[in-house]
Structure formats: structure tokens, C-alpha cells
Amino acid sequence: VFLPVVGQAHRGLLAWNLMGLGFLVTLVFSLPFEVGFSVSPNGWLLSLAIATDTFFILDIFVNFCTGFVDDDTGEQVWQLEKIAHRYISTWFFIDVICAIPFDLMIGDSSPVGVELGSFKFLRFARVTKVARLIKLMRTSELKARVDMLTEAKPGLVFAIGLLQVVVLLCAITHWAACAWYMVGTSSYYETTWVKAFVPEEADIWEKYVYAV
């Protein structure tokens, strides 16, 4: 079976990795919201979740067809056997765990989700998706290639740097709000800030505003 092998500098691979980074950014914001507020994605959020799951599954196959630079010789490796051996011995099992859509397999409407719902298996399934954020550790090479493309344009470099700061601040605020709400709805305490200040008839977005 012939499988095409692409180098790490291939523009198509760069576009693929940028798309993956976009999915990771959405996970940074969607995961804490789903876990903290115990909500299931629906509508376009469900479509986004399915697209994200599909991307992570396909990304495993892409990694089996991506060459790498040998650390000892500095030469590009194109042999599928060596690529597979290196991938399996490094990120493969982490990627497999990250690719399994536990929250869709153990959903609110599935027989497994209904049977195990009292044990909060659904929340646990969503928490396991946080493991996907480990893939952010692999974006250093992507960042280096993007820097090479933008270093000749100071204005673009400034805009990207500013965007990174804004996204980071928003992410920190978002995670803190979701964690604060989860603490407020904990069954370990009789009186919490949610029970004291958030109206029972408030919808999910009003609750989020209170948490922020």
C-alpha cells in the first residue's frame, strides 16, 4: 500500500496544523464550560464537537504520513516504517486517548449515559477531553514555522502577539468563571454563592455572567 509522505515544512501540513490549532483554541473555551456548567453541546456546538472529534481521529493517520528530521543526523526521514516507529513510541497512545469521543459515546440520551448518569460518568467523560489540550505542547514547531513566514512583516507580528495576549487573558477569565461556578454548585456545601445570588429561573448564559 502506497502512502504519500509529506515533510514538516509542507504548506498543506502547515494548513492542517493551523486548523488543528483552531480546534484546540475552541476546546480551551468549550471544555471548561461543558464541565463546569454540566451542559451538553447541541445545534452548531454539537456540529463543532463532531468536527473536532473527526479532526483528531484523522490527525492520527496524518502523523503516520509525516516525515521528521532525525535528531542525530539532521536528515529528513521519509521511510514509513521509521515514521511509524517514532510516532508509536512518542505521541501515538496519547493521541488515541485524545481522539476517543467519550462524551458522545456516553451521552445524555445514550443507554450507557442514562444508566450511569447518577454516577456522573458523563462529567468524567468530558473531563477526559481535557487531555487533548496536551497537544498544545506540540505547537512549538508550528509556531516556529509561522514566525518564519511572518518575521518579514512587523505589523503582522505585532497583531499576532496582541491576539495571543487577548486570547490568554480571556481564557484565564473563562476558566476561572467555570471553576467558580462548579464550586458554587458543589453538593458538599449547604450554602454557596450560586444558591445565594443566582436566581433559580436564570438560563445558562445568565449563570455564566454571574460567574464571570
GROMACS .gro file of C-alpha atoms in nm:
model
  212
    1VAL     CA    1   0.000   0.000   0.000
    2PHE     CA    2   0.143   0.335  -0.108
    3LEU     CA    3   0.101   0.622   0.132
    4PRO     CA    4   0.228   0.969   0.046
    5VAL     CA    5   0.476   1.111   0.296
    6VAL     CA    6   0.500   1.487   0.344
    7GLY     CA    7   0.771   1.688   0.514
    8GLN     CA    8   0.710   1.906   0.816
    9ALA     CA    9   0.762   2.217   0.603
   10HIS     CA   10   0.488   2.123   0.355
   11ARG     CA   11   0.232   2.404   0.316
   12GLY     CA   12  -0.057   2.158   0.324
   13LEU     CA   13   0.065   2.021   0.655
   14LEU     CA   14   0.105   2.375   0.787
   15ALA     CA   15  -0.258   2.450   0.695
   16TRP     CA   16  -0.368   2.124   0.860
   17ASN     CA   17  -0.180   2.207   1.181
   18LEU     CA   18  -0.323   2.559   1.185
   19MET     CA   19  -0.671   2.411   1.158
   20GLY     CA   20  -0.584   2.179   1.446
   21LEU     CA   21  -0.468   2.478   1.650
   22GLY     CA   22  -0.805   2.640   1.581
   23PHE     CA   23  -0.984   2.332   1.716
   24LEU     CA   24  -0.760   2.336   2.024
   25VAL     CA   25  -0.846   2.700   2.089
   26THR     CA   26  -1.217   2.616   2.073
   27LEU     CA   27  -1.155   2.334   2.321
   28VAL     CA   28  -0.983   2.578   2.557
   29PHE     CA   29  -1.315   2.763   2.584
   30SER     CA   30  -1.574   2.487   2.531
   31LEU     CA   31  -1.436   2.219   2.764
   32PRO     CA   32  -1.442   2.416   3.091
   33PHE     CA   33  -1.791   2.544   3.003
   34GLU     CA   34  -1.924   2.191   2.940
   35VAL     CA   35  -1.763   2.054   3.256
   36GLY     CA   36  -1.829   2.350   3.488
   37PHE     CA   37  -2.191   2.405   3.386
   38SER     CA   38  -2.273   2.038   3.312
   39VAL     CA   39  -2.412   2.112   2.966
   40SER     CA   40  -2.414   1.901   2.654
   41PRO     CA   41  -2.338   2.059   2.316
   42ASN     CA   42  -2.633   2.089   2.078
   43GLY     CA   43  -2.705   2.257   1.749
   44TRP     CA   44  -2.398   2.416   1.593
   45LEU     CA   45  -2.196   2.340   1.908
   46LEU     CA   46  -2.267   1.970   1.856
   47SER     CA   47  -2.160   2.001   1.492
   48LEU     CA   48  -1.838   2.169   1.606
   49ALA     CA   49  -1.780   1.889   1.859
   50ILE     CA   50  -1.826   1.623   1.590
   51ALA     CA   51  -1.592   1.811   1.354
   52THR     CA   52  -1.333   1.834   1.632
   53ASP     CA   53  -1.359   1.462   1.709
   54THR     CA   54  -1.327   1.381   1.338
   55PHE     CA   55  -1.018   1.600   1.306
   56PHE     CA   56  -0.840   1.433   1.598
   57ILE     CA   57  -0.910   1.088   1.452
   58LEU     CA   58  -0.783   1.187   1.106
   59ASP     CA   59  -0.481   1.355   1.262
   60ILE     CA   60  -0.357   1.014   1.379
   61PHE     CA   61  -0.337   0.895   1.017
   62VAL     CA   62  -0.173   1.220   0.910
   63ASN     CA   63   0.101   1.170   1.168
   64PHE     CA   64   0.178   0.828   1.021
   65CYS     CA   65   0.245   1.004   0.688
   66THR     CA   66   0.451   1.296   0.820
   67GLY     CA   67   0.826   1.282   0.788
   68PHE     CA   68   1.059   1.407   1.057
   69VAL     CA   69   1.415   1.529   1.099
   70ASP     CA   70   1.648   1.281   1.264
   71ASP     CA   71   1.796   1.437   1.579
   72ASP     CA   72   2.131   1.263   1.531
   73THR     CA   73   2.194   1.309   1.161
   74GLY     CA   74   1.984   1.618   1.093
   75GLU     CA   75   1.845   1.448   0.782
   76GLN     CA   76   1.481   1.424   0.679
   77VAL     CA   77   1.336   1.074   0.730
   78TRP     CA   78   1.084   0.957   0.471
   79GLN     CA   79   1.056   0.582   0.541
   80LEU     CA   80   0.708   0.486   0.662
   81GLU     CA   81   0.847   0.219   0.896
   82LYS     CA   82   1.073   0.466   1.078
   83ILE     CA   83   0.797   0.727   1.090
   84ALA     CA   84   0.552   0.474   1.240
   85HIS     CA   85   0.808   0.352   1.495
   86ARG     CA   86   0.887   0.705   1.611
   87TYR     CA   87   0.521   0.808   1.630
   88ILE     CA   88   0.411   0.495   1.818
   89SER     CA   89   0.694   0.539   2.069
   90THR     CA   90   0.608   0.906   2.135
   91TRP     CA   91   0.262   1.061   2.085
   92PHE     CA   92   0.054   0.778   1.937
   93PHE     CA   93  -0.116   0.646   2.253
   94ILE     CA   94  -0.180   0.996   2.386
   95ASP     CA   95  -0.336   1.090   2.051
   96VAL     CA   96  -0.558   0.779   2.056
   97ILE     CA   97  -0.689   0.862   2.402
   98CYS     CA   98  -0.746   1.222   2.296
   99ALA     CA   99  -0.932   1.111   1.982
  100ILE     CA  100  -1.189   0.890   2.155
  101PRO     CA  101  -1.516   1.091   2.187
  102PHE     CA  102  -1.613   0.965   2.532
  103ASP     CA  103  -1.875   1.236   2.580
  104LEU     CA  104  -2.059   1.134   2.262
  105MET     CA  105  -2.030   0.762   2.342
  106ILE     CA  106  -2.163   0.820   2.696
  107GLY     CA  107  -2.413   1.092   2.618
  108ASP     CA  108  -2.724   1.207   2.797
  109SER     CA  109  -2.952   1.020   2.558
  110SER     CA  110  -2.745   0.705   2.513
  111PRO     CA  111  -2.837   0.391   2.714
  112VAL     CA  112  -2.496   0.394   2.881
  113GLY     CA  113  -2.526   0.762   2.970
  114VAL     CA  114  -2.876   0.717   3.116
  115GLU     CA  115  -2.773   0.413   3.320
  116LEU     CA  116  -2.454   0.571   3.456
  117GLY     CA  117  -2.575   0.929   3.481
  118SER     CA  118  -2.625   0.909   3.857
  119PHE     CA  119  -2.256   0.834   3.893
  120LYS     CA  120  -2.162   1.144   3.694
  121PHE     CA  121  -1.988   0.939   3.427
  122LEU     CA  122  -2.085   1.198   3.170
  123ARG     CA  123  -1.894   1.471   3.352
  124PHE     CA  124  -1.595   1.238   3.383
  125ALA     CA  125  -1.614   1.170   3.009
  126ARG     CA  126  -1.598   1.542   2.939
  127VAL     CA  127  -1.304   1.586   3.174
  128THR     CA  128  -1.107   1.325   2.978
  129LYS     CA  129  -1.127   1.556   2.677
  130VAL     CA  130  -0.905   1.800   2.866
  131ALA     CA  131  -0.624   1.559   2.776
  132ARG     CA  132  -0.649   1.696   2.423
  133LEU     CA  133  -0.501   2.021   2.547
  134ILE     CA  134  -0.176   1.827   2.595
  135LYS     CA  135  -0.143   1.861   2.218
  136LEU     CA  136  -0.076   2.231   2.276
  137MET     CA  137   0.272   2.116   2.380
  138ARG     CA  138   0.329   2.015   2.017
  139THR     CA  139   0.259   2.359   1.875
  140SER     CA  140   0.614   2.488   1.929
  141GLU     CA  141   0.725   2.364   1.587
  142LEU     CA  142   0.413   2.515   1.430
  143LYS     CA  143   0.483   2.847   1.600
  144ALA     CA  144   0.841   2.842   1.470
  145ARG     CA  145   0.721   2.791   1.111
  146VAL     CA  146   0.458   3.065   1.143
  147ASP     CA  147   0.725   3.301   1.282
  148MET     CA  148   0.939   3.231   0.977
  149LEU     CA  149   0.651   3.331   0.749
  150THR     CA  150   0.564   3.649   0.940
  151GLU     CA  151   0.904   3.778   1.057
  152ALA     CA  152   0.933   3.998   0.748
  153LYS     CA  153   0.607   4.176   0.836
  154PRO     CA  154   0.643   4.364   1.170
  155GLY     CA  155   0.279   4.474   1.169
  156LEU     CA  156   0.158   4.116   1.140
  157VAL     CA  157   0.397   4.003   1.414
  158PHE     CA  158   0.257   4.274   1.645
  159ALA     CA  159  -0.104   4.179   1.562
  160ILE     CA  160  -0.039   3.810   1.630
  161GLY     CA  161   0.136   3.890   1.958
  162LEU     CA  162  -0.151   4.114   2.068
  163LEU     CA  163  -0.404   3.847   1.973
  164GLN     CA  164  -0.217   3.589   2.180
  165VAL     CA  165  -0.229   3.813   2.488
  166VAL     CA  166  -0.602   3.883   2.445
  167VAL     CA  167  -0.685   3.514   2.396
  168LEU     CA  168  -0.475   3.420   2.700
  169LEU     CA  169  -0.649   3.676   2.924
  170CYS     CA  170  -0.993   3.569   2.800
  171ALA     CA  171  -0.905   3.202   2.856
  172ILE     CA  172  -0.787   3.263   3.213
  173THR     CA  173  -1.104   3.459   3.295
  174HIS     CA  174  -1.322   3.194   3.131
  175TRP     CA  175  -1.159   2.901   3.314
  176ALA     CA  176  -1.180   3.084   3.646
  177ALA     CA  177  -1.552   3.158   3.593
  178CYS     CA  178  -1.631   2.797   3.504
  179ALA     CA  179  -1.434   2.665   3.801
  180TRP     CA  180  -1.601   2.918   4.033
  181TYR     CA  181  -1.947   2.809   3.917
  182MET     CA  182  -1.860   2.440   3.959
  183VAL     CA  183  -1.751   2.513   4.317
  184GLY     CA  184  -2.073   2.706   4.371
  185THR     CA  185  -2.286   2.410   4.261
  186SER     CA  186  -2.094   2.156   4.466
  187SER     CA  187  -2.309   1.932   4.684
  188TYR     CA  188  -2.051   1.942   4.961
  189TYR     CA  189  -2.178   2.276   5.089
  190GLU     CA  190  -2.530   2.363   5.204
  191THR     CA  191  -2.492   2.733   5.126
  192THR     CA  192  -2.300   2.852   4.820
  193TRP     CA  193  -2.279   3.175   4.626
  194VAL     CA  194  -2.487   3.020   4.344
  195LYS     CA  195  -2.774   2.933   4.581
  196ALA     CA  196  -2.748   3.273   4.746
  197PHE     CA  197  -2.721   3.505   4.446
  198VAL     CA  198  -2.821   3.326   4.124
  199PRO     CA  199  -3.196   3.308   4.056
  200GLU     CA  200  -3.326   2.955   4.001
  201GLU     CA  201  -3.502   3.062   3.680
  202ALA     CA  202  -3.180   3.203   3.527
  203ASP     CA  203  -3.074   3.044   3.199
  204ILE     CA  204  -2.725   2.908   3.138
  205TRP     CA  205  -2.587   3.232   2.995
  206GLU     CA  206  -2.715   3.439   3.286
  207LYS     CA  207  -2.545   3.193   3.521
  208TYR     CA  208  -2.223   3.237   3.323
  209VAL     CA  209  -2.242   3.616   3.357
  210TYR     CA  210  -2.285   3.578   3.734
  211ALA     CA  211  -1.979   3.351   3.745
  212VAL     CA  212  -1.766   3.597   3.549
   0.00000   0.00000   0.00000
